[in-house]
CSV table of C-alpha atoms in Angstrom, one decimal:
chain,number,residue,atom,x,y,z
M,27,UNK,CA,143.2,238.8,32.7
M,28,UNK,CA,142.7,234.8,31.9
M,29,UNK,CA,141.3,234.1,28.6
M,30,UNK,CA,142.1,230.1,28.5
M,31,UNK,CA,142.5,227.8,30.7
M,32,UNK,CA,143.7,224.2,29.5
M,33,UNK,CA,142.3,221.9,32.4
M,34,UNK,CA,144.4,218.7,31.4
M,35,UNK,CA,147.1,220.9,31.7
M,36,UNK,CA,146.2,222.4,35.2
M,37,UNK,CA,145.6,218.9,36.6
M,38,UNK,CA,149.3,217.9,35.5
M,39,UNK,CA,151.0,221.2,36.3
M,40,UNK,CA,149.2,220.9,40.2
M,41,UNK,CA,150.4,217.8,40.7
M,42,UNK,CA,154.1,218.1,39.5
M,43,UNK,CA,153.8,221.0,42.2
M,44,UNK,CA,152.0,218.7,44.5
M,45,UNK,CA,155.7,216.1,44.4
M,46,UNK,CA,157.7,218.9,44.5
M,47,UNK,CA,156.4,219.7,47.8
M,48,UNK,CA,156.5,216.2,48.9
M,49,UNK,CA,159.9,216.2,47.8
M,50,UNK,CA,160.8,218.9,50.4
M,51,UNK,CA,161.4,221.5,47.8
M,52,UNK,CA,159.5,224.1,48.7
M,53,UNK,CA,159.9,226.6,51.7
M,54,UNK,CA,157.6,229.6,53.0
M,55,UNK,CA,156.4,230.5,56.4
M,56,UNK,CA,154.5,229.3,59.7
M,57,UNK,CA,151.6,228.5,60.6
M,58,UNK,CA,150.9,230.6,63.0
M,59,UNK,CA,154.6,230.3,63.7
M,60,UNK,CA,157.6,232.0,61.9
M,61,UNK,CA,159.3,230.5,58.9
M,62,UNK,CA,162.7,229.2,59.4
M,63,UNK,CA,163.8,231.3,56.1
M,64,UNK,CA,163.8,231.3,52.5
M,65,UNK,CA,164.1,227.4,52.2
M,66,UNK,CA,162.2,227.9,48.7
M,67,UNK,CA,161.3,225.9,46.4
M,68,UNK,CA,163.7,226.3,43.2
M,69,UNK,CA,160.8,229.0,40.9
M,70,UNK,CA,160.8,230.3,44.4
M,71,UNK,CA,164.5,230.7,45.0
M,72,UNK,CA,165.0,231.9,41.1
M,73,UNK,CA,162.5,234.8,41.4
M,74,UNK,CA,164.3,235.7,45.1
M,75,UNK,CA,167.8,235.2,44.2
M,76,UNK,CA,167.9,238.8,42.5
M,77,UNK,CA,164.9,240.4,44.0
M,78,UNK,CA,165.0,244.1,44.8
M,79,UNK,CA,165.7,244.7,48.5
M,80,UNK,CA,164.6,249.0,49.6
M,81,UNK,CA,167.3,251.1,50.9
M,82,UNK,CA,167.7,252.9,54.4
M,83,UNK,CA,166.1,256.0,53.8
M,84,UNK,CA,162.9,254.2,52.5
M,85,UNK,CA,162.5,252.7,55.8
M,86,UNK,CA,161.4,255.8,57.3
M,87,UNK,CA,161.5,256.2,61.5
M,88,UNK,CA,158.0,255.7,62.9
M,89,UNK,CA,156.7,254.0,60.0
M,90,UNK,CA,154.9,250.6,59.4
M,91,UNK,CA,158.2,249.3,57.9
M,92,UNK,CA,160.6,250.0,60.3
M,93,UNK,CA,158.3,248.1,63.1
M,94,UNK,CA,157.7,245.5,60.4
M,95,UNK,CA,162.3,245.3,60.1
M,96,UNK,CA,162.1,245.8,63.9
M,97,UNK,CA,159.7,242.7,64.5
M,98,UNK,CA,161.8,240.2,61.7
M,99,UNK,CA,158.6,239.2,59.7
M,100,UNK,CA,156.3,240.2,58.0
M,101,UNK,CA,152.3,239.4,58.8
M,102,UNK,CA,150.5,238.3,56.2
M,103,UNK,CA,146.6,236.9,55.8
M,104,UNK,CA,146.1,234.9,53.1
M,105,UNK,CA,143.5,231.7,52.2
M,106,UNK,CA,146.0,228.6,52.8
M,107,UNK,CA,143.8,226.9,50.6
M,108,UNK,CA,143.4,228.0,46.9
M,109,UNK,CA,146.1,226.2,44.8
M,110,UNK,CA,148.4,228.2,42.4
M,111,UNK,CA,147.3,231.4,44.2
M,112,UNK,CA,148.4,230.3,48.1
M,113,UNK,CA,147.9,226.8,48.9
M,114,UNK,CA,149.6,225.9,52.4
M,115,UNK,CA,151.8,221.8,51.9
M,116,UNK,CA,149.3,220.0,54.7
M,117,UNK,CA,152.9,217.7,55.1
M,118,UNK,CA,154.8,220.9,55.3
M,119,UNK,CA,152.8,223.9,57.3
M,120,UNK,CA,155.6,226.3,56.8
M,121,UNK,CA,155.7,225.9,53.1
M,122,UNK,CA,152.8,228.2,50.8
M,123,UNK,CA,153.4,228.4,47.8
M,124,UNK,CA,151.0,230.2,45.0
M,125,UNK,CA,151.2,233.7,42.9
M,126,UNK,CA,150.1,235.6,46.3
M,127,UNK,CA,152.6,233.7,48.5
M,128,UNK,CA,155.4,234.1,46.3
M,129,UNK,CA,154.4,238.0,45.9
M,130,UNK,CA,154.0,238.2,49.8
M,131,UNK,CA,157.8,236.9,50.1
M,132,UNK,CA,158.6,239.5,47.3
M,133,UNK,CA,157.5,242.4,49.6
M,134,UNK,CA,159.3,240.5,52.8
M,135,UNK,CA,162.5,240.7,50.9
M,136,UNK,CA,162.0,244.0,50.1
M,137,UNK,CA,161.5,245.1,54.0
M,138,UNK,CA,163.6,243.0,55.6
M,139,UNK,CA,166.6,241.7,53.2
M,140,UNK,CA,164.8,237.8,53.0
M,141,UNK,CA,161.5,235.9,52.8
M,142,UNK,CA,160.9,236.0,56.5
M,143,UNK,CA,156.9,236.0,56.7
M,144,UNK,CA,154.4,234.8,58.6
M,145,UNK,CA,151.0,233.6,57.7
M,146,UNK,CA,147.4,233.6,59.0
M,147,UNK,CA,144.7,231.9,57.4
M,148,UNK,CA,142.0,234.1,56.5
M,149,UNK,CA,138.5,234.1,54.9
M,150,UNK,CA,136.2,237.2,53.0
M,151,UNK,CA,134.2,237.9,56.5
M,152,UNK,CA,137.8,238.4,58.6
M,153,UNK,CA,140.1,240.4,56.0
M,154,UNK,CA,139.3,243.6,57.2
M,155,UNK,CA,138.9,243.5,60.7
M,156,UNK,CA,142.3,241.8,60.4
M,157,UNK,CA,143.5,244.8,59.2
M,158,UNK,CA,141.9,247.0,61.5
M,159,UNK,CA,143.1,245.5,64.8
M,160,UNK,CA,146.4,245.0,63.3
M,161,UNK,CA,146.5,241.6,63.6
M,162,UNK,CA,148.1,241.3,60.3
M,163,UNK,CA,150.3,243.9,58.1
M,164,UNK,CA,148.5,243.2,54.8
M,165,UNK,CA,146.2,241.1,53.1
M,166,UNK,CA,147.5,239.4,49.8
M,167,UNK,CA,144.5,236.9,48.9
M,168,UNK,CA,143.2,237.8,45.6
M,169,UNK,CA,141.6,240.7,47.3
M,170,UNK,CA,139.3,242.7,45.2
M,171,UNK,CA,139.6,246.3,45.3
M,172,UNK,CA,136.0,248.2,45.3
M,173,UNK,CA,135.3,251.3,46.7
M,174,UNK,CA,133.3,249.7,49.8
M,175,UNK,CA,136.2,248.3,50.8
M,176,UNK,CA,137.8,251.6,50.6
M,177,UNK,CA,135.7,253.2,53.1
M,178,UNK,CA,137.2,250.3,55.7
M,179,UNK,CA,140.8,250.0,54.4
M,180,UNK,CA,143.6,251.3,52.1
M,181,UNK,CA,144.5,249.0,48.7
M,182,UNK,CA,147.8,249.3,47.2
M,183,UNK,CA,147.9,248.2,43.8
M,184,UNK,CA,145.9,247.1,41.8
M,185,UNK,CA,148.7,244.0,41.1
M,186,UNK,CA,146.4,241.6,38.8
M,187,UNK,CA,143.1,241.4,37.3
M,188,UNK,CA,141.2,238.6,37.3
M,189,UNK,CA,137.1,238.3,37.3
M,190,UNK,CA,134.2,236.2,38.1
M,191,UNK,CA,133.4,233.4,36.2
M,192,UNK,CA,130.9,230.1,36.5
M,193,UNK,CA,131.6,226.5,37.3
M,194,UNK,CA,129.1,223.4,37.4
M,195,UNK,CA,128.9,219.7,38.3
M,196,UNK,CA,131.2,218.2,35.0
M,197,UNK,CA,127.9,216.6,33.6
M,198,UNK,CA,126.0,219.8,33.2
M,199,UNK,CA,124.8,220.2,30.1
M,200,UNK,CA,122.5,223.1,30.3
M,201,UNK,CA,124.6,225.9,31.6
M,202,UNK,CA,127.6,227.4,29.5
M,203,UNK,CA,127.4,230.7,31.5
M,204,UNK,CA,126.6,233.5,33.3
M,205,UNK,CA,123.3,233.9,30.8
M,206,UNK,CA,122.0,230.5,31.7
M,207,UNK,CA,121.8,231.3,35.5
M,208,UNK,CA,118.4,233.0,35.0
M,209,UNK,CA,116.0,231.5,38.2
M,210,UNK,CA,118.6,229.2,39.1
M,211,UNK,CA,120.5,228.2,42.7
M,212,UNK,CA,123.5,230.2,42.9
M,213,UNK,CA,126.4,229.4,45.2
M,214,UNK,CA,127.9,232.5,46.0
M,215,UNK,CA,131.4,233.2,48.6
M,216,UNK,CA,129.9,235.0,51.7
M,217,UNK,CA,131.4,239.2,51.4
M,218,UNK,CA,133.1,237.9,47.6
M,219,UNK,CA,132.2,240.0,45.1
M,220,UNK,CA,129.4,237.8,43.8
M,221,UNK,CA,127.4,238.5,46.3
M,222,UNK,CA,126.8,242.3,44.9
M,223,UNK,CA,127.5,241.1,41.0
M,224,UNK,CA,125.1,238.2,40.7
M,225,UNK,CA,122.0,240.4,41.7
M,226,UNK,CA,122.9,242.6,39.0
M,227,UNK,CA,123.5,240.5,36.0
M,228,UNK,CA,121.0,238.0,36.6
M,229,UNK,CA,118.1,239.4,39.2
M,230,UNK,CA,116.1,236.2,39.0
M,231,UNK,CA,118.7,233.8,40.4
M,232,UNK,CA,118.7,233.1,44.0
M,233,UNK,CA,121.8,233.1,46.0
M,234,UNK,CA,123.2,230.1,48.6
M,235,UNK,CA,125.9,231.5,50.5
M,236,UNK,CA,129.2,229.4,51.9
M,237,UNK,CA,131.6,231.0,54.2
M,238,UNK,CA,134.6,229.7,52.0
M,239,UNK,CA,136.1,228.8,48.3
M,240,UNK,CA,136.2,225.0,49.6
M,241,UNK,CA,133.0,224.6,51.2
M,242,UNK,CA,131.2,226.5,48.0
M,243,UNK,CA,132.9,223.7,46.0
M,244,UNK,CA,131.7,221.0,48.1
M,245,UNK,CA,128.1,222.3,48.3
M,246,UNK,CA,128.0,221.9,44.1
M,247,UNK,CA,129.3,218.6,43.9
M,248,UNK,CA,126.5,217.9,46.4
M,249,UNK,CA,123.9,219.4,44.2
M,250,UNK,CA,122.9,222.2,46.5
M,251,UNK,CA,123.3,224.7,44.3
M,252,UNK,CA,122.8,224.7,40.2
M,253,UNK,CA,126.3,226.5,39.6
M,254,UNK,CA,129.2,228.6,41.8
M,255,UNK,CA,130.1,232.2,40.8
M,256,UNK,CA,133.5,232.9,42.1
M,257,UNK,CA,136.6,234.7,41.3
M,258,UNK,CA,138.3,232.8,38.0
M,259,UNK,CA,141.9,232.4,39.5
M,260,UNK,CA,139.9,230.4,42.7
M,261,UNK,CA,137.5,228.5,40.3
M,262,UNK,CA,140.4,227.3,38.3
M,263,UNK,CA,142.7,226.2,41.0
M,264,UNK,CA,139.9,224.0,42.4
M,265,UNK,CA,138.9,222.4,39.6
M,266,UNK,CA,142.5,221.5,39.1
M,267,UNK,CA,142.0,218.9,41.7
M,268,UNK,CA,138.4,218.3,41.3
M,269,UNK,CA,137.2,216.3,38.4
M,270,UNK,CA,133.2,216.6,39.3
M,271,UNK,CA,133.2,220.1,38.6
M,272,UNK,CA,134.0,222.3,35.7
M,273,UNK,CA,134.1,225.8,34.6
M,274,UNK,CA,131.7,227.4,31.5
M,275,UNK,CA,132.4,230.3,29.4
M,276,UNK,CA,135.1,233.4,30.5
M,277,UNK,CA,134.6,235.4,33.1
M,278,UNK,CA,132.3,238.2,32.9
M,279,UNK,CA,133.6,241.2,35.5
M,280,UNK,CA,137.0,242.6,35.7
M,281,UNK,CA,138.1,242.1,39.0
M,282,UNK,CA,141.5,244.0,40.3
M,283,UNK,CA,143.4,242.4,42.7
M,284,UNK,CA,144.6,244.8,45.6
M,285,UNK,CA,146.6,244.4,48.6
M,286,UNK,CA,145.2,245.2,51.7
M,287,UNK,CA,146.4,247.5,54.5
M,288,UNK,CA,145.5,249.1,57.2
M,289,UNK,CA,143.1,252.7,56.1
M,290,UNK,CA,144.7,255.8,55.4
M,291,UNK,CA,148.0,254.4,56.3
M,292,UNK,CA,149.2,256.3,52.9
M,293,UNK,CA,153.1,255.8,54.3
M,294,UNK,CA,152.5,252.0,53.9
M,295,UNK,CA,150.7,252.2,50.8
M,296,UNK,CA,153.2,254.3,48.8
M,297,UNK,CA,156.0,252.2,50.0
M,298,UNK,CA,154.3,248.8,48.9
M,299,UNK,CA,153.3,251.0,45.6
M,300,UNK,CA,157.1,251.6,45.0
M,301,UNK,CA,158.0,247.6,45.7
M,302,UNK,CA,155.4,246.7,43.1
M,303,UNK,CA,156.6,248.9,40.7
M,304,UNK,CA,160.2,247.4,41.2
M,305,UNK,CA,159.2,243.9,41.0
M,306,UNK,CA,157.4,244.6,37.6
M,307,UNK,CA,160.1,246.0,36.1
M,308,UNK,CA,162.6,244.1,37.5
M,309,UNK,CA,160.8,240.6,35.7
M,310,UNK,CA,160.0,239.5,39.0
M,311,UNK,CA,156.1,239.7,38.5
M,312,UNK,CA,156.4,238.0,35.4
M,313,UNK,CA,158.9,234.9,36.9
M,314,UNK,CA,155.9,234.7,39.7
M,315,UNK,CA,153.1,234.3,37.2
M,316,UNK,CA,155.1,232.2,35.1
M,317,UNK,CA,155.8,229.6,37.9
M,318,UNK,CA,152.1,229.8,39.5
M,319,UNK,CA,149.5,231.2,37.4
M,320,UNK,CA,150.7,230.7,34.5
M,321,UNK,CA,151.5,227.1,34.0
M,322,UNK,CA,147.5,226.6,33.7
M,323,UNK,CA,147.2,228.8,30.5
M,324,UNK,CA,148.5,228.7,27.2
M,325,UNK,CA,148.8,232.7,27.1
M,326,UNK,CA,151.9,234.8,27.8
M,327,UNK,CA,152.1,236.7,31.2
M,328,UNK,CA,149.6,239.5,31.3
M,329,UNK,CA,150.4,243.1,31.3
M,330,UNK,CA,149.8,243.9,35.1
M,331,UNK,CA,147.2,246.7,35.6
M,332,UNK,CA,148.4,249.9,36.2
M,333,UNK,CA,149.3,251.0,39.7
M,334,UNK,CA,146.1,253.3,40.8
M,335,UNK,CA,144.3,252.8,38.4
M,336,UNK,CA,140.3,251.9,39.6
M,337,UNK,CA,138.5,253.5,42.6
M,338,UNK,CA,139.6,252.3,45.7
M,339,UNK,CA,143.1,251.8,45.1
């Protein structure tokens, strides 16, 4: 979990990852098309140079794998539009890039020997109904497990732990955190997890709802809304390109990231289980946060959360 976050150096990290993408470094996937391969950028191509690839056998006949190997991609929903964690190049569509992205070209290796994925934008009210159409194969987009979830889909993981935190115009004075919300305007992320939390820890507050991370941001700077509660990881990477806003105190939830499949598919889930377990111990986790999250923070690479670990997953 974050405990720092240095926002002079968040604002220069972005932006020497902003010119390497103009610089035609990066590669990724489609939009909604196929990627042309693993044209990554260089972090990218170091963490997938030696990155674990499953055997035969573990491709078993019938299973969500082999059709994913059969089909030569791998579906994946994600935001498109949360820097560090899986921001889409607007001059490159087939390039994303983020700790998500780079873990959803991790699991592509591991299916299909490269990077091969493809990406559809998705938001907190479409996730699961992705899922259950099969429209996509997972959800990687800092996807919190909980056990209402669960009752609609299957988490693998948990993979990270982040939590929610508060942010404000940059000349608030008044609030430093979650205590100081008490009867205020709170700009929540339609079906996030502050939706459930905020009611809880501060009963007084009243809630203003906004469909996305973006638009939540935008209704802050415009005053409709004293403060935004929001997942840390997507608070931070805004205000990494947002000097009117600002985030107060640490986050005050534990919130464990998942990847979402389809429910009950328990095939799926114990493979992606076993490829998450590889790229931990095979440093590959650690390269990722190293060349995403962690170039905003000061601290050393977090000890991921234990596979299984919290209800729902």
């Amino acid at each position: 979990m974050f405990t720092s976050v240095s926002r002079r150096s968040i604002v220069g990290i972005v932006a020497a990852s902003a010119a390497l993408a103009l610089a035609g470094c990066s590669g990724g996937a489609g939009l909604p098309g196929d990627l042309p391969g693993a044209g990554a950028d260089a972090a990218s191509a170091a963490v997938l140079k030696d990155a674990p690839v499953a055997s035969a056998a573990q491709i078993l006949p019938g299973s969500t794998m082999e059709a994913i190997k059969n089909r030569g991609k791998l579906i994946v929903a994600t935001a498109l539009d949360a820097p560090l964690v899986s921001q889409q190049d607007p001059l490159n569509p087939e390039n994303v890039t983020g700790m998500d992205a780079e873990l959803a070209k991790l699991l592509a290796t591991y299916i299909l020997g490269e990077p091969k994925v493809q990406w559809v934008p998705s938001s907190a009210e479409t996730r699961e109904a992705m899922l259950a159409n099969g429209t996509v194969d997972v959800v990687m987009s800092t996807y919190t497990i909980t056990t209402k979830r669960a009752e609609q889909i299957s988490f693998a993981g948990p993979y990270f732990t982040s939590g929610l935190a508060v942010a404000v115009k940059a000349d608030n004075t008044t609030i430093g955190g979650i205590d100081d919300l008490a009867g205020k305007n709170v700009i929540v992320q339609t079906g996030s997890p502050g939706v459930t939390q905020m009611p809880e820890k501060q009963p007084s507050a009243t809630l203003v709802p906004f469909a996305t991370t973006p638009q939540g941001v935008q209704a802050l700077v415009q005053g409709r809304g004293d403060a935004y509660v929001q997942d840390y990881v997507l608070l931070s990477s805004q205000a990494a390109n947002n000097k009117d806003i600002k985030i107060v105190g640490l986050p005050f939830t534990e919130e464990p990231y998942g990847i979402g499949i389809k429910h009950d598919n328990t095939q799926f889930k114990d493979f992606i289980n076993t490829w998450l377990k590889a790229v931990q111990d095979g440093g590959q986790w650690n390269q990722v946060w190293e060349s995403t999250l962690g170039t905003v923070t000061d601290s050393d690479a977090p000890k991921p959360p234990a596979i299984g670990s919290v209800p729902g997953s």
